[in-house]
Structure formats: structure tokens, C-alpha cells
C-alpha positions as YAML, in Angstrom:
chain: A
units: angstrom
residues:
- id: 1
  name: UNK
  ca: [118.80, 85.08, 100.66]
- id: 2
  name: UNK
  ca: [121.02, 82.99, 98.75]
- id: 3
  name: UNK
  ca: [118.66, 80.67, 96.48]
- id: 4
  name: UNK
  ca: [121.13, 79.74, 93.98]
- id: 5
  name: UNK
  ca: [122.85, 77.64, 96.78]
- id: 6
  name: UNK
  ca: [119.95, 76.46, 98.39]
- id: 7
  name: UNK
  ca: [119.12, 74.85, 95.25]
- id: 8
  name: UNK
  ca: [121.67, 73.01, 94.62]
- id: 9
  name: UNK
  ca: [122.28, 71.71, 98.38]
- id: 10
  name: UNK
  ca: [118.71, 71.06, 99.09]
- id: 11
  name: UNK
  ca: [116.66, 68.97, 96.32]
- id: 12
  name: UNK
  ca: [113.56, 69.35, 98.20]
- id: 13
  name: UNK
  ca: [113.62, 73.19, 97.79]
- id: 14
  name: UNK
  ca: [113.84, 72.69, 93.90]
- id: 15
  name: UNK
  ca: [110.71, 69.94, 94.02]
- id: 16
  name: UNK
  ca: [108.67, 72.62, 95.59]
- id: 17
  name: UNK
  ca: [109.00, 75.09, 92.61]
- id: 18
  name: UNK
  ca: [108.40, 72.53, 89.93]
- id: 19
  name: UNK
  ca: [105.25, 71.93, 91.93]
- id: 20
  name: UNK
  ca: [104.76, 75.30, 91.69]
- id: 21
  name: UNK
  ca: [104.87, 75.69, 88.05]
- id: 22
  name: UNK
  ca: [102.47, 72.63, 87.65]
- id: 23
  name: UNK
  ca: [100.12, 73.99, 90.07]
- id: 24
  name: UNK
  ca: [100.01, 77.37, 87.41]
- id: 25
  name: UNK
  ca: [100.10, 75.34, 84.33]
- id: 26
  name: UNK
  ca: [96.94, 73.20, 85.73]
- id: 27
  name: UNK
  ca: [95.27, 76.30, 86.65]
- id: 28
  name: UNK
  ca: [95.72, 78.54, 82.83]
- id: 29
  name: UNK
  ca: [94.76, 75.11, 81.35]
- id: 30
  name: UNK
  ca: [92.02, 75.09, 82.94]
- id: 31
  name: UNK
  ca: [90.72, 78.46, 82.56]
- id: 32
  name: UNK
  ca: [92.04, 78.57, 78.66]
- id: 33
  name: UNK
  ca: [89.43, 75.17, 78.29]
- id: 34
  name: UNK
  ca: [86.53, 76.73, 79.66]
- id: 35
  name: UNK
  ca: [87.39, 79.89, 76.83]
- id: 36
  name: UNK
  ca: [88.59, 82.50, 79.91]
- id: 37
  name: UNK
  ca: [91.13, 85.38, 77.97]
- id: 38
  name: UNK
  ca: [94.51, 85.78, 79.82]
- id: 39
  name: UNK
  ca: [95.05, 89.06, 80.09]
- id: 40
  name: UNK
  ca: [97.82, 91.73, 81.16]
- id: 41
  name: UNK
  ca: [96.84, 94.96, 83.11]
- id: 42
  name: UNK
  ca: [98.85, 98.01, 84.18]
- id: 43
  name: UNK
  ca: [101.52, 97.59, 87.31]
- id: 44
  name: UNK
  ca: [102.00, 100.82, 87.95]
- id: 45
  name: UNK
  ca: [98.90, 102.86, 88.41]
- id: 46
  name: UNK
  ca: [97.36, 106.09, 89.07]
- id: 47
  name: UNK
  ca: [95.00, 105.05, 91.56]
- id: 48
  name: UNK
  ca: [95.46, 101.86, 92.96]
- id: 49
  name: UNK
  ca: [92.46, 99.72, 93.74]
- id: 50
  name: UNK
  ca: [90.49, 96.61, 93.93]
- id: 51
  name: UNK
  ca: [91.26, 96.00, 97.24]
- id: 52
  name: UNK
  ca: [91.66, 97.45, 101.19]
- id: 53
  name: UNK
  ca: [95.65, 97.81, 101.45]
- id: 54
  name: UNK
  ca: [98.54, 100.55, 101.85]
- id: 55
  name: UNK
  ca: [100.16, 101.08, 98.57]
- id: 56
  name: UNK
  ca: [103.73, 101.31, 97.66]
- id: 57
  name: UNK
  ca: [103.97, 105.16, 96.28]
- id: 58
  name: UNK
  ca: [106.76, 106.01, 93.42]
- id: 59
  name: UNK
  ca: [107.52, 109.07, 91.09]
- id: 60
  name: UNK
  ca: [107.03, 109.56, 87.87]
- id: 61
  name: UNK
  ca: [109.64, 112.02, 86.58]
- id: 62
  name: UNK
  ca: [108.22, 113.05, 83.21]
- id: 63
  name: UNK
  ca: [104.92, 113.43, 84.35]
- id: 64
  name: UNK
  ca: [105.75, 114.57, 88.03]
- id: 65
  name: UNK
  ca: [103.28, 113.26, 89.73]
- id: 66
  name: UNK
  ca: [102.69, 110.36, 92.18]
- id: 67
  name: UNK
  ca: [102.03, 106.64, 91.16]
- id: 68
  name: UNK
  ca: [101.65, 103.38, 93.07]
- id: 69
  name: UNK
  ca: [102.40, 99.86, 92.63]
- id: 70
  name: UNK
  ca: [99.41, 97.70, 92.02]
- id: 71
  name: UNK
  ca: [97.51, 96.74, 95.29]
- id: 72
  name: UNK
  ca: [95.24, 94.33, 92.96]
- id: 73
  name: UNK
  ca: [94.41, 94.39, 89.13]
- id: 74
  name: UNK
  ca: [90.43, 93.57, 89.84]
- id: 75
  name: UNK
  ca: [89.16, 97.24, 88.62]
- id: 76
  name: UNK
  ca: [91.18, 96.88, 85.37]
- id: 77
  name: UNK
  ca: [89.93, 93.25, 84.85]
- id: 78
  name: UNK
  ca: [86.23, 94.83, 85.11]
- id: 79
  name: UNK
  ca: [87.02, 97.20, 82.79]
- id: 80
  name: UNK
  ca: [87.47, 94.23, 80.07]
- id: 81
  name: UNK
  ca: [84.28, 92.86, 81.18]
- id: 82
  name: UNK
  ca: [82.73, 96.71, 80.08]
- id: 83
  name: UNK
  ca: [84.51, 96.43, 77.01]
- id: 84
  name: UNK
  ca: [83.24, 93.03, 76.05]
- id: 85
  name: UNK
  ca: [84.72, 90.36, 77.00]
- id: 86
  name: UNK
  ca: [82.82, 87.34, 78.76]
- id: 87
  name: UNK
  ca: [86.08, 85.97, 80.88]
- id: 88
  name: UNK
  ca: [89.17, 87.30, 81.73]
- id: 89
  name: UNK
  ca: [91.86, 86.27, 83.85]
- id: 90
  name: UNK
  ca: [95.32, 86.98, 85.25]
- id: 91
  name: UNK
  ca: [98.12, 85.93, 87.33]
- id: 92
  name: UNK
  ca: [99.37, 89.38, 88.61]
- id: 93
  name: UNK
  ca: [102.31, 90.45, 90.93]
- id: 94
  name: UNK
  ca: [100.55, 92.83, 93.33]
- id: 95
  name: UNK
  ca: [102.46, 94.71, 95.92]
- id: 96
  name: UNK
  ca: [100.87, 95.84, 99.48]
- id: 97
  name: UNK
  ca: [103.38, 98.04, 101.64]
- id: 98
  name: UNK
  ca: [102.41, 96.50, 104.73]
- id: 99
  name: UNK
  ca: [103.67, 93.89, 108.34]
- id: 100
  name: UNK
  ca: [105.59, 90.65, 106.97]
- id: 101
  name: UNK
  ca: [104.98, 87.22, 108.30]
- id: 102
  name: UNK
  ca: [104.66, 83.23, 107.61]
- id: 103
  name: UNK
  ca: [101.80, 84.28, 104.94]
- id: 104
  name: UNK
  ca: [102.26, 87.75, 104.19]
- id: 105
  name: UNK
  ca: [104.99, 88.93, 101.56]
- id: 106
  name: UNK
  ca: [105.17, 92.52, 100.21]
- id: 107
  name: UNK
  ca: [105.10, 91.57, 96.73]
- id: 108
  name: UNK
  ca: [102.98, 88.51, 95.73]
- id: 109
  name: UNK
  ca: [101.16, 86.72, 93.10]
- id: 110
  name: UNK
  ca: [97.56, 86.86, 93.22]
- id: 111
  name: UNK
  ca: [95.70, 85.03, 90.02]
- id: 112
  name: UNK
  ca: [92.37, 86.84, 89.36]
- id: 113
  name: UNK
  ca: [89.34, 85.99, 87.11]
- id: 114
  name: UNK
  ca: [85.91, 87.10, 86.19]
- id: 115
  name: UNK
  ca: [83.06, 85.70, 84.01]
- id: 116
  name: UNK
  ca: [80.37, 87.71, 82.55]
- id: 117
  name: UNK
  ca: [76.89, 86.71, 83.51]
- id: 118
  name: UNK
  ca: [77.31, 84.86, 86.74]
- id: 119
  name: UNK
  ca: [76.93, 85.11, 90.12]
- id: 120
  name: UNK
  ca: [78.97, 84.37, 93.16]
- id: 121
  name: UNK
  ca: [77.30, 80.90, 93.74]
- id: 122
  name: UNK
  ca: [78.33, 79.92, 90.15]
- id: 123
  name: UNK
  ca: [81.99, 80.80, 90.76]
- id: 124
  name: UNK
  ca: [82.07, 79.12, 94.23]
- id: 125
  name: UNK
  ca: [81.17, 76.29, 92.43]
- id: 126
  name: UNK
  ca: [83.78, 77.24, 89.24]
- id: 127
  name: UNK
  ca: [86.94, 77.41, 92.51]
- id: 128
  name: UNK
  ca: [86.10, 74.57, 93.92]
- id: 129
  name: UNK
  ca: [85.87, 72.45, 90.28]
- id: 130
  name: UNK
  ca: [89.40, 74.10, 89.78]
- id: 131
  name: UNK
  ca: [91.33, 73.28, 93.12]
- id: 132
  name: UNK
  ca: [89.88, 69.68, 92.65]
- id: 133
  name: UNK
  ca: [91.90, 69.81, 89.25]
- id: 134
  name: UNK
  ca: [94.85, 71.23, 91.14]
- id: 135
  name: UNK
  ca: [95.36, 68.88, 93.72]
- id: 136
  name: UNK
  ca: [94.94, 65.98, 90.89]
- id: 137
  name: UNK
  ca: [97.12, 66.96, 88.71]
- id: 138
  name: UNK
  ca: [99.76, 67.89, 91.00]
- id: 139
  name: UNK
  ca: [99.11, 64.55, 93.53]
- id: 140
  name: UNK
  ca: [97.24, 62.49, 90.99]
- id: 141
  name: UNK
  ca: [94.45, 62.18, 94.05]
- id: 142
  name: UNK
  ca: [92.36, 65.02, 95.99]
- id: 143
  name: UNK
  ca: [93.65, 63.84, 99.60]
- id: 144
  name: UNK
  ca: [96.69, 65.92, 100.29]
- id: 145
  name: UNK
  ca: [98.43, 65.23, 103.68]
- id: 146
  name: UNK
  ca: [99.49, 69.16, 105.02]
- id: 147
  name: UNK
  ca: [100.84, 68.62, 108.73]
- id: 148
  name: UNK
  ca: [99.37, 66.34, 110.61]
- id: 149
  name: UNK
  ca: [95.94, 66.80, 108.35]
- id: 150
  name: UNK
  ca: [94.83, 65.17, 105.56]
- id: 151
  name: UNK
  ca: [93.00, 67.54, 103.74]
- id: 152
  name: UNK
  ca: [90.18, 66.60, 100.93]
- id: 153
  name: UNK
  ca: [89.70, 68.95, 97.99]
- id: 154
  name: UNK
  ca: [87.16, 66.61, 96.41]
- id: 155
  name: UNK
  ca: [84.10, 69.36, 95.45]
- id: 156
  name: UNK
  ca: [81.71, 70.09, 97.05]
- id: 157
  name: UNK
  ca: [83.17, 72.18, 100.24]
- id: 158
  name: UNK
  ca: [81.07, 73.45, 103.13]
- id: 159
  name: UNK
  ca: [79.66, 76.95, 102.65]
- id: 160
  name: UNK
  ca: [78.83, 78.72, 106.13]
- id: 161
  name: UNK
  ca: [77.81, 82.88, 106.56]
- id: 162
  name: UNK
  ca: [80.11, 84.72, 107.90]
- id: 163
  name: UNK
  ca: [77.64, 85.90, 111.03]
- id: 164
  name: UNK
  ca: [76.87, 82.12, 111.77]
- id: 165
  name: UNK
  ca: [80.41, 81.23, 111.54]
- id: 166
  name: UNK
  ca: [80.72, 83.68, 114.44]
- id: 167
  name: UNK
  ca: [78.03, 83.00, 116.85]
- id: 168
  name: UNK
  ca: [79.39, 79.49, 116.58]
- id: 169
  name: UNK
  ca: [82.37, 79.80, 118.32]
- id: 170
  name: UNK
  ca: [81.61, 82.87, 120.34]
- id: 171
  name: UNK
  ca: [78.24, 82.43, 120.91]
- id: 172
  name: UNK
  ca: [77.14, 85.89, 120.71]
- id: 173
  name: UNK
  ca: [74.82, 87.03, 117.70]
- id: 174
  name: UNK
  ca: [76.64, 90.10, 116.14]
- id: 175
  name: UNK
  ca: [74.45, 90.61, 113.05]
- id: 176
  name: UNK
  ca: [72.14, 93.11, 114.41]
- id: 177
  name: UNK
  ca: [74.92, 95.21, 116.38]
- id: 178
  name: UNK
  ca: [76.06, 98.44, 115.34]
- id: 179
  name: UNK
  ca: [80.04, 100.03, 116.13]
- id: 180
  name: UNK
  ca: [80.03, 100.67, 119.80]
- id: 181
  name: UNK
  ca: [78.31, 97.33, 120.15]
- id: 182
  name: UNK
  ca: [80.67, 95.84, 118.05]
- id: 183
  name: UNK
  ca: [83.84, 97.40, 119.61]
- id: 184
  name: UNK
  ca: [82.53, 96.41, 123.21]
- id: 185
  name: UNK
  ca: [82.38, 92.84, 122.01]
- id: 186
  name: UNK
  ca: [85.95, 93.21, 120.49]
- id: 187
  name: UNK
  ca: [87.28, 94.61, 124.45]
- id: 188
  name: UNK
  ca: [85.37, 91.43, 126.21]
- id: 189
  name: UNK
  ca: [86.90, 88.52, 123.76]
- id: 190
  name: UNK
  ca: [90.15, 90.76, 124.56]
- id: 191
  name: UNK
  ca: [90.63, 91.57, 120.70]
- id: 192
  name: UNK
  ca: [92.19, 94.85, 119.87]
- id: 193
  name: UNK
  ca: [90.44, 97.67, 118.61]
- id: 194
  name: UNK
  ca: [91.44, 100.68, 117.17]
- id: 195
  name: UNK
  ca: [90.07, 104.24, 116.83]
- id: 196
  name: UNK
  ca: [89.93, 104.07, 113.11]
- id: 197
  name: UNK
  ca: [88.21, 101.05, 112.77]
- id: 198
  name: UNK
  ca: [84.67, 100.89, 111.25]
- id: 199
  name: UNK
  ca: [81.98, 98.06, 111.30]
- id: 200
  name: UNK
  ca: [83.28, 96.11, 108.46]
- id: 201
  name: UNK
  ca: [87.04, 95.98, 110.25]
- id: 202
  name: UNK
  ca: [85.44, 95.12, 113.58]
- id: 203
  name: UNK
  ca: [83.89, 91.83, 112.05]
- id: 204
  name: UNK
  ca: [86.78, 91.17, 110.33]
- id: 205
  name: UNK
  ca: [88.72, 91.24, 113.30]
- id: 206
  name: UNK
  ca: [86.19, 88.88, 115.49]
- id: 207
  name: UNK
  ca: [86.01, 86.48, 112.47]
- id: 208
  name: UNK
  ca: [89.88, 86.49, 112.39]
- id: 209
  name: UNK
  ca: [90.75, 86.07, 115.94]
- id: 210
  name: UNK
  ca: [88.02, 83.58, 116.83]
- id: 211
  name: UNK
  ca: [87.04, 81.58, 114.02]
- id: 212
  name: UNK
  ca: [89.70, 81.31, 111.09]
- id: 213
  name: UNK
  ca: [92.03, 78.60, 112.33]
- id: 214
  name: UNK
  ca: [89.18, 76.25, 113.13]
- id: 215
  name: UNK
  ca: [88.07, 75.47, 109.35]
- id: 216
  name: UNK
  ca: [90.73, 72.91, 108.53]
- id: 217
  name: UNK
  ca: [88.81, 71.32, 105.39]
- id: 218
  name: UNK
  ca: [88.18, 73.63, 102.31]
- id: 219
  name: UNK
  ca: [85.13, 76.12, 103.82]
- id: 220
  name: UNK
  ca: [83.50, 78.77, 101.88]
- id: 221
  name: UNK
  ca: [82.77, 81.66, 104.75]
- id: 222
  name: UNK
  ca: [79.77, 83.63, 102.60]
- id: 223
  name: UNK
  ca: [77.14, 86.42, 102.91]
- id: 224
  name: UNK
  ca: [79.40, 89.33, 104.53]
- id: 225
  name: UNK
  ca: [78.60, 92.99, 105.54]
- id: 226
  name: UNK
  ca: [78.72, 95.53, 103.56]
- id: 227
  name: UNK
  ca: [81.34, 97.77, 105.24]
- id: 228
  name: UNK
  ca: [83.43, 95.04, 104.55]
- id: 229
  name: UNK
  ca: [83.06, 94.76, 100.73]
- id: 230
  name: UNK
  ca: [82.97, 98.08, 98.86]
- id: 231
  name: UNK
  ca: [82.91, 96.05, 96.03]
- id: 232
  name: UNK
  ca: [80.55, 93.53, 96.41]
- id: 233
  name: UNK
  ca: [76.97, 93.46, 94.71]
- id: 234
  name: UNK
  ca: [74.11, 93.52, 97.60]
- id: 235
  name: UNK
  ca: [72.59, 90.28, 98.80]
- id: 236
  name: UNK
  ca: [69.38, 89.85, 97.04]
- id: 237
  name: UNK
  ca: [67.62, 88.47, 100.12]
- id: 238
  name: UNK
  ca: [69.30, 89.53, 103.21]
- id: 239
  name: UNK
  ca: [69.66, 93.48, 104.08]
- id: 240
  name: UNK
  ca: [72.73, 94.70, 104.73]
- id: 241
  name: UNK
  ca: [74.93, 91.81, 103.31]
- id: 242
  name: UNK
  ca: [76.59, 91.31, 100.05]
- id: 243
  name: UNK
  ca: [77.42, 88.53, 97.74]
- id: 244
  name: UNK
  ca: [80.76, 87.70, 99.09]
- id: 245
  name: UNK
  ca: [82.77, 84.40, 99.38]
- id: 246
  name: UNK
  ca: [86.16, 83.68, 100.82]
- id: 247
  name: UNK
  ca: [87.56, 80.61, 100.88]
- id: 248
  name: UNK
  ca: [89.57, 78.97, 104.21]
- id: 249
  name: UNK
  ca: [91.56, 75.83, 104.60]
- id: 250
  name: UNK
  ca: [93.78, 74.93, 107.57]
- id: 251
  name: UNK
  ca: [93.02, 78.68, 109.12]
- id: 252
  name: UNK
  ca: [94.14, 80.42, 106.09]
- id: 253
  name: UNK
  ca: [92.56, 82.35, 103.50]
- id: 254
  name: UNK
  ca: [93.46, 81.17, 99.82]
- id: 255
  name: UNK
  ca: [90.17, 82.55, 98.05]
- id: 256
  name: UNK
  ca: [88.20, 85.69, 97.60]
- id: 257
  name: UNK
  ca: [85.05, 86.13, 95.58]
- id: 258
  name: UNK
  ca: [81.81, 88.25, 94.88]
- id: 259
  name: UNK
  ca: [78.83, 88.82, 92.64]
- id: 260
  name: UNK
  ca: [80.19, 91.86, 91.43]
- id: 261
  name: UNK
  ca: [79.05, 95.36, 92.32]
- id: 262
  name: UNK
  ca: [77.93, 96.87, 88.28]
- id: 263
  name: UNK
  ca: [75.82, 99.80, 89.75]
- id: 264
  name: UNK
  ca: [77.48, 102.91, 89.04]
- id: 265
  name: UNK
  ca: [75.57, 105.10, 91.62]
- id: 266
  name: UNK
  ca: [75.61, 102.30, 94.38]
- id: 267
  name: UNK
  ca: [79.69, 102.00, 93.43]
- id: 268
  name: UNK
  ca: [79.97, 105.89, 93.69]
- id: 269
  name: UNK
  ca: [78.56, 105.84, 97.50]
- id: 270
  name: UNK
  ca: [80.72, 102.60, 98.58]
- id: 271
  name: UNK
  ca: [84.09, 105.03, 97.56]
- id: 272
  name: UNK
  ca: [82.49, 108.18, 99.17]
- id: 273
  name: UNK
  ca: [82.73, 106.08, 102.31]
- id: 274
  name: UNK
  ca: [85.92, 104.57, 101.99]
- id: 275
  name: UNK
  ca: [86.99, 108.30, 101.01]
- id: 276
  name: UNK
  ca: [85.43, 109.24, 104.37]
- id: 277
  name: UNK
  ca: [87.44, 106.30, 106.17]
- id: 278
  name: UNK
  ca: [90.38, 107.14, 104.56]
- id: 279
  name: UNK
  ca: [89.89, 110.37, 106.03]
- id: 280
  name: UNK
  ca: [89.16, 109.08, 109.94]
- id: 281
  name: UNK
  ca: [92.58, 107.57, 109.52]
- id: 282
  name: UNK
  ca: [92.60, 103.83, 107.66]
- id: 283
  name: UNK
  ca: [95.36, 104.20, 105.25]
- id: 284
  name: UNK
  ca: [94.14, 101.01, 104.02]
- id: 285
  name: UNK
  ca: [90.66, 102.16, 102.66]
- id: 286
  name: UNK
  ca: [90.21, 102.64, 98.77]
- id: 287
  name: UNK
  ca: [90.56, 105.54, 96.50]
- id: 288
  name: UNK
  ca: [87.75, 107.61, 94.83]
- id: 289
  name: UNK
  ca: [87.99, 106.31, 91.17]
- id: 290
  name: UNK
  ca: [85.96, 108.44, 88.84]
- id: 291
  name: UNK
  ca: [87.63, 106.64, 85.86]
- id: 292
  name: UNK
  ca: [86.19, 103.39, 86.91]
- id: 293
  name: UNK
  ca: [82.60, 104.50, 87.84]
- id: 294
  name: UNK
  ca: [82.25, 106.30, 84.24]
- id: 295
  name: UNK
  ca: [83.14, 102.67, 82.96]
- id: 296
  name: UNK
  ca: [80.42, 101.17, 85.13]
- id: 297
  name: UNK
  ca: [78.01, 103.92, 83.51]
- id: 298
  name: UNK
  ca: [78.88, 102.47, 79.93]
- id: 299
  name: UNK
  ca: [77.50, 99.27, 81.44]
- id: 300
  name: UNK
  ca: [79.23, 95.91, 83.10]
- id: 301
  name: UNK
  ca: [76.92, 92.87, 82.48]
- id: 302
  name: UNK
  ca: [76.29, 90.67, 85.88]
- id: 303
  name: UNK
  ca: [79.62, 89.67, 86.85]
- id: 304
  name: UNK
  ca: [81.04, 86.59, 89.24]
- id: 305
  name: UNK
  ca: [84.94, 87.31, 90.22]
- id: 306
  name: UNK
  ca: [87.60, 85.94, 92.01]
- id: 307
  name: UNK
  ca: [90.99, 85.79, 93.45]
- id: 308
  name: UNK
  ca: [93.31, 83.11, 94.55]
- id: 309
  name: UNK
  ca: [96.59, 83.82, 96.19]
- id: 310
  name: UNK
  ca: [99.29, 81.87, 94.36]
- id: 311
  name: UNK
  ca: [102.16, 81.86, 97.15]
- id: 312
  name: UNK
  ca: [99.13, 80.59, 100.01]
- id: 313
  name: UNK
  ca: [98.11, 77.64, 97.75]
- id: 314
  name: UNK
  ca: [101.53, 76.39, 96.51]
- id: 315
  name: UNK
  ca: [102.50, 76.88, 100.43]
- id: 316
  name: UNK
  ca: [99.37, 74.96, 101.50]
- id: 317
  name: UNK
  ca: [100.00, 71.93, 98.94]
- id: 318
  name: UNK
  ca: [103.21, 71.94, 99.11]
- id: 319
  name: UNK
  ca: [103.29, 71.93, 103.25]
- id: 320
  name: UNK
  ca: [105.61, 74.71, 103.02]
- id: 321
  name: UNK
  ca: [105.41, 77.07, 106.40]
- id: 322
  name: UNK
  ca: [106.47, 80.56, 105.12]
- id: 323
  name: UNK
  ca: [105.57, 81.75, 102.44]
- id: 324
  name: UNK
  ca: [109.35, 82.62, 101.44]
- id: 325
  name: UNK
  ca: [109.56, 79.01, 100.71]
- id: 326
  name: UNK
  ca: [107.62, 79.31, 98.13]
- id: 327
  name: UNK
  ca: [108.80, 82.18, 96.20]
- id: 328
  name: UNK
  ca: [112.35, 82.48, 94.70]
- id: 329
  name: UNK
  ca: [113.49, 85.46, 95.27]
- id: 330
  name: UNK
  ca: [111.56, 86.61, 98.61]
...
């Protein structure tokens, strides 16, 4: 609460934030090389998308009428990709109104980026190139010691579905189960469940409780339902999944990726539903955006994306805790 003195008491404290601005300097650099566009999209917005979260709401006086405080910028960076350009990227504060803990912090930055004409096996490949770089530049080596683990970010990492990953270390098959099966398995591994919560959530949950904290070196978890990717292109050989990514190391999530959904019609029916879970009661499901899906219309070449949360990877190479270490004004 009082940086300014916990700079100048603690040297450590300041170390961590130069690290932090090398970490971001590494990461434009490398983007800027490989002829990505830094970009700036709107803060405050209209509708707020690209992502499942509760939004922070304001007023707009002149106008008087409701806006809310980016969840994401994704939607806007896809509108670029409409309009022409082949790579775009951008280190965005994003705000989500929801609990605080170690690795959650209501206003964040998340750095975002998508290339025109690839896939999300190309840009698995394109993150893990460009943490490699990171932990280099900022360690002059890819073994970083975080806790008592010595973590390598030399490419390639492990890539494991999402449904295997499960089975794993439950031992019970959910890909073929529908909600009530679902939800039963959530009340015998003692996982709560709410009312509101649809297939996509219910995985989500399983995944989280059981099998997050046990991928300690850098694991892509790929290949997720559908419910739990309104976004997310469909898999082109397994019904029912999409072309997702996210990327774990030492339990924590620090990527987020897709072969982007650029099918109007199939992007109008993903909001429908979210509009219909919205309704049910999760405050955390999207927006309709008709703006958006007439942009789709005008046509979005085949698109790989991605996010990487800032604040999570300076905290994970900088062995930081909380994430308030790692921001300066929390």
C-alpha cells in the first residue's frame, strides 16, 4: 500500500520490476521481429467481450447509457485481422470485477496477439519459441529455479487433451458424459457445483480441482469442449471439441490460445447460448455482439490467437507468490 517506501527499504522489490520491464521489452521485440503490429484498442466499451468474466459497469453522462471496462481486447484485435492486417498484438490492462487472491487481481495486464493464416498448432509452437526467448534474456539460460523446482522452458513442451488430462488423475472417462452425468461426477470427487453451471463450467471445474497443480513443467492442456470456448474454431477431427490451447506451469495458467472461430453463423449460435446462460444465471457468460458478427460476415482469414497474462509470468519467473508483488500499484 505504500510502494514508494517499499522501494527504497527493500532492493529486492525494485529487482523484480526491472525484471519486469525486460520480460515486456523481450516479448514486443520479439513480436516487432517477426513483423506483428502493436496495436491500441478501446478500454471502455459498449459490450465487453472476448472472454467469460463479470464486468466492471460505469456511466457515460453525455451519452447516458451504460459502459464497461474491458474484460479482454480479443474481439477488437479480430476486428484488425477483418480489416487487413496479418498480426496484431497488444499488452492491454483488462479489468474483471470478480474474488481476489495470490493470482487474481481486478485490474491486470494481459498481452494478446493474433496472426492471420494460422492455426492453433502454429501458435503453440510461436508461445513456446517466445517464453524460451523470455527466460534467456531475462536469466541468460532456460532453467529457472521457482520454489523448490527447477523449471525448463527449453521448446518443445508437452501437449496433453484436456479429456485425457482428466481420466489421468481421476480415472473416470468424462468425454462422452452429458450435464447430470457430469454434475454427479463433480458431487463424488466432492467438487462444488452450482445450479447455473453448464457442461463447459463442469469440466472446467474437474480439470481445475483435480489436475492443474500437477503439471509443474510448461504443459499445453489442448482439444477442449465446446461449451467451454464460444470462441474457438471446431476441431477438424474430433466432434464436439475445438481448437483450444492453454498453457500450465507449476499449477497455474499463464497461456490461452485457439484456432479462431471466423464463421459468422457458427459465431452467432455460440452467443445465442451464452445469451441463454446468461439468462439461467452466469453473470460471467458473454454478450450478444451483433457489431462483431457483421465484421465476421465481411470476412476474417484463418486466424491463430493468443493471450499471456503478464502479472502470472513475471510472478512465475520472478518466484514472486502474489501477484501484488508484481504490480506497482495493486
Amino acid at each position: 500500500r505504500q510502494r514508494y517506501a517499499d522501494l527504497i527499504i527493500n532492493p529486492a522489490v525494485k529487482e523484480t520490476f526491472v525484471k519486469r520491464t525486460l520480460l515486456v521489452n523481450t516479448i514486443r521485440e520479439f513480436l516487432n521481429s517477426r513483423g506483428a503490429l502493436e496495436v491500441d484498442t478501446p478500454v471502455l466499451q459498449s459490450i465487453p467481450g472476448g472472454a467469460a468474466a463479470r464486468p466492471f459497469i460505469t456511466h457515460h453522462n453525455a451519452l447516458d447509457i451504460p459502459f464497461y471496462l474491458r474484460i479482454a481486447n480479443e474481439l477488437y484485435l479480430k476486428r484488425l485481422i477483418v480489416g487487413g492486417f496479418d498480426g496484431v498484438y497488444e499488452f492491454a490492462k483488462d479489468f474483471r470485477n470478480e474474488g481476489m487472491d495470490r493470482t487474481h487481481n481486478p485490474e491486470f495486464t494481459m498481452l494478446e496477439f493474433y496472426v492471420a493464416y494460422k492455426d492453433y498448432n502454429w501458435m503453440m509452437n510461436f508461445t513456446e519459441k517466445l517464453l524460451e526467448k523470455v527466460a534467456n534474456d531475462v536469466y541468460s539460460q532456460t532453467e529457472v529455479t521457482i520454489g523448490e523446482q527447477k523449471i525448463d522452458f527449453k521448446a518443445p513442451f508437452k501437449r496433453i487433451p484436456i479429456y485425457e488430462a482428466i481420466k489421468d488423475f481421476t480415472g473416470i472417462d468424462i468425454s462422452q458424459m452429458n450435464e447430470e452425468e457430469l454434475k454427479k461426477v463433480c458431487r463424488d470427487l466432492h467438487i462444488h457445483v452450482e445450479a447455473s453451471m453448464g457442461k463447459g463450467k463442469l469440466v472446467d471445474a474437474i480439470f481445475g480441482e483435480k489436475c492443474e497443480k500437477h503439471f509443474v513443467q510448461p504443459t499445453f492442456i489442448t482439444d477442449y469442449p465446446m461449451e467451454m470456448s464460444p470462441l474457438t474454431k471446431k476441431h477438424r477431427n474430433k466432434p464436439g471439441l475445438v481448437e483450444r490451447f492453454e498453457l500450465f506451469i507449476v499449477g497455474r495458467e499463464i497461456a490461452n490460445g485457439f484456432s479462431e472461430l471466423n464463421d459468422a453463423e457458427d459465431q452467432a449460435e455460440r452467443f445465442k447460448a451464452q445469451a441463454v446462460a446468461k439468462e439461467a444465471g452466469d453473470d460471467e457468460a458473454m454478450y450478444y455482439d451483433a457489431d462483431f458478427i457483421r465484421a465476421l460476415e465481411y470476412g476474417m482469414p484463418p486466424t491463430g490467437g493468443c493471450g499471456i497474462g503478464i502479472d502470472r509470468l513475471v510472478m512465475l519467473l520472478t518466484d514472486s507468490p502474489n501477484i501484488r508483488d508484481v504490480i506497482l500499484f495493486p
